[in-house]
XYZ file of C-alpha atoms in Angstrom:
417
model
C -45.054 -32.910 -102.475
C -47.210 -36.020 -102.574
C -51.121 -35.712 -103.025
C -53.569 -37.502 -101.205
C -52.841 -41.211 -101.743
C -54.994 -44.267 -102.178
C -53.956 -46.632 -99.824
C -57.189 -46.155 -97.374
C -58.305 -48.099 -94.193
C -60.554 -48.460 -91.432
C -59.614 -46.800 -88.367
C -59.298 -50.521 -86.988
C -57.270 -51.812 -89.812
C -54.991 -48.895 -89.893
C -54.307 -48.982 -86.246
C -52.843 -52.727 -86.280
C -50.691 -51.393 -89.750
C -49.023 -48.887 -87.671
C -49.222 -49.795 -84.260
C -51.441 -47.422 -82.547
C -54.514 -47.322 -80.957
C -58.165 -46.533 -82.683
C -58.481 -43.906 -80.460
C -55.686 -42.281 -80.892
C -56.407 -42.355 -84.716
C -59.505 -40.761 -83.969
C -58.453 -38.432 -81.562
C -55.790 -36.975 -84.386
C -58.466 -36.876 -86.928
C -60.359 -34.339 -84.273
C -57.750 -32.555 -83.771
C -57.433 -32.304 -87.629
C -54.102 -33.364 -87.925
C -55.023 -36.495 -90.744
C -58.602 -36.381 -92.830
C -60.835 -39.103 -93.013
C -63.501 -40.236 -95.610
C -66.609 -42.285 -95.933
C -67.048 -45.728 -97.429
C -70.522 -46.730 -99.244
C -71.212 -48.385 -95.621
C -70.808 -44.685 -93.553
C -67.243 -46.241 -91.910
C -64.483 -43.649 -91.616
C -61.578 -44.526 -93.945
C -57.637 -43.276 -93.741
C -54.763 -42.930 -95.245
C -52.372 -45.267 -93.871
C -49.143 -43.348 -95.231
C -50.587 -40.262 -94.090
C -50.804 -41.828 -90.662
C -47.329 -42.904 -90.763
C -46.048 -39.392 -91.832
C -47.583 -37.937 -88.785
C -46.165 -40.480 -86.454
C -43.034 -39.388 -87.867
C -43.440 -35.714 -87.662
C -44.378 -36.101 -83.782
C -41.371 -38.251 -83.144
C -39.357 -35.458 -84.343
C -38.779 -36.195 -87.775
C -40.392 -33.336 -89.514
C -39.470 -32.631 -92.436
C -41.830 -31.086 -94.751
C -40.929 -27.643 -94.885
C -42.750 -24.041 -95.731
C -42.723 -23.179 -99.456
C -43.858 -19.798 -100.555
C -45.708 -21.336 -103.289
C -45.033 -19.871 -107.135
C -45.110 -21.009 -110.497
C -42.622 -18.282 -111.745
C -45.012 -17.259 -115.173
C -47.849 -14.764 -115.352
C -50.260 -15.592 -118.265
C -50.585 -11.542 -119.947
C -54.034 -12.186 -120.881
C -55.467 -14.124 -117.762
C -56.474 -10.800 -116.512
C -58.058 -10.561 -112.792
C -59.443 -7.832 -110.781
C -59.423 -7.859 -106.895
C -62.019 -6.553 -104.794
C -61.892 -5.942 -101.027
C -58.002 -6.550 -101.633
C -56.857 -6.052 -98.103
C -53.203 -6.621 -97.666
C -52.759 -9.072 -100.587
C -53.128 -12.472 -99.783
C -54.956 -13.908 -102.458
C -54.005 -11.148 -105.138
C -49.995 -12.360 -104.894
C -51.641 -16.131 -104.374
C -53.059 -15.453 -107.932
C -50.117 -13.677 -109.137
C -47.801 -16.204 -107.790
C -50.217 -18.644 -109.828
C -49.862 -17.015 -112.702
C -52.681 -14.241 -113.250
C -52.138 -10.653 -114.279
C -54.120 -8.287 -112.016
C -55.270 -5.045 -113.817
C -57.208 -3.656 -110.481
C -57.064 -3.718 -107.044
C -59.561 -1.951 -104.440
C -59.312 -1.620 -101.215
C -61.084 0.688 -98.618
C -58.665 1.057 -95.846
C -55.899 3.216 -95.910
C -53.435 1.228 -94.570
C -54.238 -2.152 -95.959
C -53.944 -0.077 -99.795
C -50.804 1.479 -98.689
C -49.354 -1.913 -97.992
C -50.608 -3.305 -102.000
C -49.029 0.315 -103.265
C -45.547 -0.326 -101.621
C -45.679 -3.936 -102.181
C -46.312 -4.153 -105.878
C -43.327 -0.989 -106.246
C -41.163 -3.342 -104.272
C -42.162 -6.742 -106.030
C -42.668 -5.026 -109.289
C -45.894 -6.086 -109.717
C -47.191 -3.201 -111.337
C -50.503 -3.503 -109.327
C -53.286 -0.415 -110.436
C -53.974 -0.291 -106.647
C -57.624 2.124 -106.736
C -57.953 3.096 -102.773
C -61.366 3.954 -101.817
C -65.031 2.649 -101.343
C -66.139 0.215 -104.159
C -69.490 1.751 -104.310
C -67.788 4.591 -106.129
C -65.849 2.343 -108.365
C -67.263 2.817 -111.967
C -66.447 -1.002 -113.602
C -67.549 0.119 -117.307
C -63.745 1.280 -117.656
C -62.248 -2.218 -116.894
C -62.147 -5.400 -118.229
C -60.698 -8.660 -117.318
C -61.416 -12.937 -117.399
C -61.320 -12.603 -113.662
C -63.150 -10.915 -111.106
C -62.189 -12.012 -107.435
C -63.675 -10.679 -104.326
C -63.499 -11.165 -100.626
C -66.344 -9.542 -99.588
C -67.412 -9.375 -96.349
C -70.789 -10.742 -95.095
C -73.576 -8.432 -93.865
C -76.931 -9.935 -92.951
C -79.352 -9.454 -96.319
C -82.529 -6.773 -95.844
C -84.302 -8.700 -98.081
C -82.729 -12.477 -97.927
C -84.968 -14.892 -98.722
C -87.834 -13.455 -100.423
C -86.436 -14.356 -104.313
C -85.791 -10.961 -105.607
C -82.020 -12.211 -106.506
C -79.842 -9.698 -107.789
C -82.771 -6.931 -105.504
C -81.817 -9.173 -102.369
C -78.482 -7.985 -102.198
C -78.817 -4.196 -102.492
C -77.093 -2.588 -99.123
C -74.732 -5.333 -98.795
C -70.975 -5.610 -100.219
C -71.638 -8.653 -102.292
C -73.841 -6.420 -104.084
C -71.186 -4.569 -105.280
C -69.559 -8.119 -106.340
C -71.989 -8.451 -108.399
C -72.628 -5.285 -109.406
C -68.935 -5.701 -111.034
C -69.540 -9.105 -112.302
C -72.759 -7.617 -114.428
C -70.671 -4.643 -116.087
C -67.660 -6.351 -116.610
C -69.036 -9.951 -117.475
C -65.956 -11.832 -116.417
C -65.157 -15.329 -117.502
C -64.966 -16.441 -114.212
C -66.040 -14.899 -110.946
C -64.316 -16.135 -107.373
C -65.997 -15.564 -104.085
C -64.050 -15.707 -100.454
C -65.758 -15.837 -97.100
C -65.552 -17.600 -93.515
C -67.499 -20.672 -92.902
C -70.395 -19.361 -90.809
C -71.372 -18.339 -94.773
C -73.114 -21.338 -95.497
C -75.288 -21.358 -92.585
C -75.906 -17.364 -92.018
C -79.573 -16.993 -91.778
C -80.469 -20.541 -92.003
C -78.423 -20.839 -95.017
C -81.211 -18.376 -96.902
C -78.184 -15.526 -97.242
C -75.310 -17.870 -99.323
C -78.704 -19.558 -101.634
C -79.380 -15.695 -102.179
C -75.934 -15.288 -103.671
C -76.040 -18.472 -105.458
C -79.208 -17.361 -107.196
C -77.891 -14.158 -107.906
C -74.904 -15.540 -109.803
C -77.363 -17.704 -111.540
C -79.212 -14.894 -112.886
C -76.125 -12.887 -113.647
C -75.407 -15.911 -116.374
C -72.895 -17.928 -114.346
C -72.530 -21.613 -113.507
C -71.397 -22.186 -109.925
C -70.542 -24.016 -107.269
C -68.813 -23.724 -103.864
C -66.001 -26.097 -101.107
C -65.473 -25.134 -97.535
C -61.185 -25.479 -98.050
C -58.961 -26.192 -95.191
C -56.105 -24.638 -95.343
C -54.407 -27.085 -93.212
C -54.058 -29.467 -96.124
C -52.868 -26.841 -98.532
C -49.720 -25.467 -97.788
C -50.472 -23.566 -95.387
C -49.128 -24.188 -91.485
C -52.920 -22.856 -90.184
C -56.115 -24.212 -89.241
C -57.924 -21.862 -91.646
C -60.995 -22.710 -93.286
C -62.755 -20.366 -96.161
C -65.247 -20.894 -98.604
C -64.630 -20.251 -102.101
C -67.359 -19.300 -104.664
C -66.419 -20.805 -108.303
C -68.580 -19.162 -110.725
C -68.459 -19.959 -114.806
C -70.191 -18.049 -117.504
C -72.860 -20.250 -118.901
C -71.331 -19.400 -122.364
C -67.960 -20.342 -121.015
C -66.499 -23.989 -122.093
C -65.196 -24.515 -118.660
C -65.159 -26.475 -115.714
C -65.608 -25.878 -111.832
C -62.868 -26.558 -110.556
C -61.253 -26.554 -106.592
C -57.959 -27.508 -105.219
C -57.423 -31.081 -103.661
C -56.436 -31.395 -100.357
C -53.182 -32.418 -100.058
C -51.961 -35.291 -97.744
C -49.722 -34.001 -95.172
C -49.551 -30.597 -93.169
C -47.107 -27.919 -92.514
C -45.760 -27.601 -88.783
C -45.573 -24.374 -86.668
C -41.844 -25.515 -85.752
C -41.219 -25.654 -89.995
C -43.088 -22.383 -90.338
C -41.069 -20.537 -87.943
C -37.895 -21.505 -89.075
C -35.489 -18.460 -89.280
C -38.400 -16.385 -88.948
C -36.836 -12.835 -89.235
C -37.842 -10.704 -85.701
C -39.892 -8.264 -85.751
C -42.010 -6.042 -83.516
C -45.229 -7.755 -81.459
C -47.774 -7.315 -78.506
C -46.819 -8.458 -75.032
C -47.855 -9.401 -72.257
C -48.651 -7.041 -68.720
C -46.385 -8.835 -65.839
C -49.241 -10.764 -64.361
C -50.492 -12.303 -67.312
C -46.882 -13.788 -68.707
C -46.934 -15.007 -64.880
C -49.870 -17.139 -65.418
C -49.477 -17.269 -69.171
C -45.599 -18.716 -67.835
C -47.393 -22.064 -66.184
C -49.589 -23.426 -69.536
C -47.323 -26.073 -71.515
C -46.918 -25.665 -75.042
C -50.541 -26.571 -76.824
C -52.221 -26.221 -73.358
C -54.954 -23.666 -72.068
C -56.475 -22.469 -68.733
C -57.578 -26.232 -68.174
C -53.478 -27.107 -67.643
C -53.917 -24.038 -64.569
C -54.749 -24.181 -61.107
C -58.330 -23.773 -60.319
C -57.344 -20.585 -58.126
C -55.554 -19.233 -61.032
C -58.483 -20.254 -63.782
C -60.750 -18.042 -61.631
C -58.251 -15.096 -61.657
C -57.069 -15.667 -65.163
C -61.352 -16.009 -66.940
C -62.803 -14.013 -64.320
C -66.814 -13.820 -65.819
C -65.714 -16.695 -68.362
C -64.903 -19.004 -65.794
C -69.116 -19.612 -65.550
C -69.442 -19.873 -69.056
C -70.156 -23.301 -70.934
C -68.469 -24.728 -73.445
C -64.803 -25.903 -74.416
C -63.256 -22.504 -74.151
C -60.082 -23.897 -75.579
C -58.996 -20.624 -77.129
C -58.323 -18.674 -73.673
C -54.929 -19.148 -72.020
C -53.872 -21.302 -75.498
C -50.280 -22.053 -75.987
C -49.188 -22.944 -79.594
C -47.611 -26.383 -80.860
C -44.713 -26.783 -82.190
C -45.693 -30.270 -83.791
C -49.427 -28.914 -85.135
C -50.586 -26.313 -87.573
C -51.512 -23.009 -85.919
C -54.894 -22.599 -85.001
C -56.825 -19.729 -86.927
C -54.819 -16.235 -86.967
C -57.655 -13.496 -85.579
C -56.920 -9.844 -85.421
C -54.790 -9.562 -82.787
C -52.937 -12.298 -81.131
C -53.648 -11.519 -77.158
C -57.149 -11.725 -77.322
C -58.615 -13.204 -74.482
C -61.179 -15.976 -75.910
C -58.555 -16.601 -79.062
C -55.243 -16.169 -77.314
C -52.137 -17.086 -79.884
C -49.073 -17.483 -77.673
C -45.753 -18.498 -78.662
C -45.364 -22.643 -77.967
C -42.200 -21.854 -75.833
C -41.335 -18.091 -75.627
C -44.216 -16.279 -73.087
C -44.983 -14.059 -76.033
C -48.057 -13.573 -78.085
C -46.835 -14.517 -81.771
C -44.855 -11.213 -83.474
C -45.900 -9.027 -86.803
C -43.640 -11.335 -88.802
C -44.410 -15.084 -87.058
C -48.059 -13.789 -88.004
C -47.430 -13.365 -91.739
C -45.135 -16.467 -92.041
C -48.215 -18.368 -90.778
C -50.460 -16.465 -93.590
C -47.804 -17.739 -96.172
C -47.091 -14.008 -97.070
C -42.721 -14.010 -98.080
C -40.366 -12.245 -95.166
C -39.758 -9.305 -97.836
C -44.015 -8.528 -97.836
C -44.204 -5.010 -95.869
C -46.981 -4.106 -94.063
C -47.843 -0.567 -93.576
C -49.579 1.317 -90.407
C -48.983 0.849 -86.814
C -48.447 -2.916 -84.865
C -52.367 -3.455 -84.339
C -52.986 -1.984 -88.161
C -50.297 -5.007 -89.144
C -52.129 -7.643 -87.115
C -55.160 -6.388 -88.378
C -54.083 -6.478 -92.151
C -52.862 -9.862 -91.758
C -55.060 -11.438 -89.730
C -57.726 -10.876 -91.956
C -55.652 -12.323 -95.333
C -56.513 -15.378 -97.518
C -53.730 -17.457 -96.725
C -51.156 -16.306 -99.768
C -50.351 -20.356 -100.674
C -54.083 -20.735 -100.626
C -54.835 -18.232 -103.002
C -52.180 -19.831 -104.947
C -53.772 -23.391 -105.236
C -57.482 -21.384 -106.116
C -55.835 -19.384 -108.946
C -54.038 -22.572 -110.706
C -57.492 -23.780 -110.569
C -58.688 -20.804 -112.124
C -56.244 -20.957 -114.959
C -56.971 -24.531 -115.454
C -60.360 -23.999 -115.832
C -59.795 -21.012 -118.689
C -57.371 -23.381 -120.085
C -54.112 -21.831 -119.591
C -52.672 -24.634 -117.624
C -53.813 -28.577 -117.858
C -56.220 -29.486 -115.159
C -53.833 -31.755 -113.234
C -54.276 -34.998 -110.254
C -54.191 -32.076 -108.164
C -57.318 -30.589 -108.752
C -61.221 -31.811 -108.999
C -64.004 -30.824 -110.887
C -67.495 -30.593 -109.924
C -70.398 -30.304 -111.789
C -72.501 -27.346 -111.131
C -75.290 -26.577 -108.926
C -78.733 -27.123 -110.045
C -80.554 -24.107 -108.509
């Protein structure tokens, strides 16, 4: 599959190239369906083939497909350990890239029963340790990798420049708390967005810092998963941290220059248990078109449908929201019936199933989830994307030098902090 290309023009000078109007250039680059960059002069440049491809792909003629991304080698000694491990999505991205995991951890009974049957299964041979990582003694282990998706608490002590003391009570701690004993190579970091502007930005410059005085280079990219192989508007923000004795580089996946549709993701999609819907809601649920919301219903029935939310500002665009079949689906949550982030089917009155969920996370049909239905939606609503984690640990083994650092990849010089 091609990488981004470039052939770039103004949104004026790619509109006469291809026929259509500015605005409905721009109105695609909202929607995030093409990317745009900035000239010297601040003007919004584009891809003109990458244009053309999506003209093509909403005429009908879509034909880039889902690939459950893997390089078929594991490197033996580009050992990784995986914190917060939840059901697996970056662990078998990394895996499928190429690393050797010699620990997993992961707190929640379900989501580690899921890694245990998966690597028996897969033959992965996965040491899956279930339990709370503040137990987790890290002077027995030690690997090139440490990667964690910790989740983000608000900092007792954020922003007053005690580094590695500003973290204490928090679950990065414990990230670093590994990365100290164990002294990885490389340390990678995984959160949501709202990361780089928690607490005025003061919590993700406390992390930084921290890393810094653990011994590590670093820098971080907000990734869209959209433009990685990955049918999903899913953005995350990946840490890449070097030892400062390391001869390496920083190094992040490029976006790529097309996007993966629902109707390409769904293909075959094996059935599988889901939510539904009570009657009266697949009545009104019945009248939105496919990508539409409670603005495409009566005003009687927008009334019914919101009830308190009807008052509310803002777009609201999640509630009442009917999939494409021509787009990337938006950001998987929980559960799919949720009434500000609803996920319904883009024909079939049907929130999305167990399965259409993990197709759209990237994880392969034979990935079982253990637990009950809303444990399942749970597990994989809350995954890295699997073919995300896959472009991040190619990265990583370009970096230790495993792999060449390729046109697909770029490197970035680290943060001065």
């Amino acid at each position: 599959m091609p990488v981004v290309g470039e052939h770039l023009m103004t949104v004026t000078e790619a509109s006469r190239a291809l026929d259509c109007s500015v605005d409905t250039i721009r109105r695609w680059n909202k929607m995030g369906l093409i990317k745009a960059t900035r000239d010297k002069n601040n003007r919004r440049l584009f891809n003109v083939q990458e244009i053309s491809r999506l003209q093509k792909k909403l005429a009908g003629d879509d034909t880039t497909p889902l690939e459950f991304l893997s390089s078929g080698e594991v490197f033996d000694e580009a050992t990784c350990i995986d914190l917060f491990a939840g059901a697996g999505g970056t662990a078998l991205g990394f895996h499928n890239a190429g690393l050797k995991h010699v620990m997993l951890n992961e707190i929640d009974p379900h989501a580690a029963a899921t890694l245990k049957h998966n690597s028996d299964s897969h033959n992965l041979d996965w040491d899956v340790v279930e339990g709370d990582v503040a137990n987790l003694d890290f002077s027995q282990y030690s690997a090139e990798v440490i990667q964690a998706g910790f989740p983000c608490q608000a900092f007792s002590y954020a922003g007053k420049s005690r580094g590695f003391e500003d973290t204490r009570g928090t679950l990065f701690f414990e990230f670093a708390r590994a990365i100290q004993e164990i002294k990885p190579k490389i340390a990678i970091g995984e959160n949501v967005r709202g990361l780089i502007k928690h607490d005025g930005g003061r919590t993700l410059t406390t992390m930084l810092n921290t890393l810094d005085e653990l011994g590590y280079k670093v820098n971080y990219r907000l990734l869209r998963a959209q433009y990685l192989d990955v049918p999903q508007k899913r953005e995350r923000l990946i840490i890449f941290a070097v030892r400062k004795d390391v001869d390496a580089p920083i190094l992040f996946p490029k976006e790529r220059d097309y996007f993966i549709s629902l109707r390409q993701a769904l293909a075959d999609c094996p059935e599988s248990e889901g939510q539904s819907y009570p009657k009266r809601k697949k009545e009104i649920m019945e009248l939105v078109p496919e990508g539409g919301n409670w603005r495409d219903l009566s005003d009687k029935l927008q009334r019914e449908y919101m009830g308190g939310s009807y008052f509310l500002g803002g777009g609201r665009t999640g509630i009442a929201r009917r999939m494409s079949w021509d787009q990337p689906c938006l950001t998987l949550t929980c559960a799919p019936a949720q009434k500000q982030t609803e996920r319904c089917h883009p024909t079939e009155t049907r929130p999305l199933t167990v399965r259409e969920y993990a197709r759209i996370q990237t994880f392969p049909d034979d990935w079982h989830f253990e637990g009950n239905m809303s444990s399942k939606y749970k597990q994989i609503g809350n995954a890295v994307p699997v073919n995300l984690g896959y472009h991040v640990g190619r990265c990583v083994l370009a970096s230790l030098g495993y792999i060449p650092v390729d046109e697909t990849m770029d490197e970035v010089e680290p943060l001065v902090l």
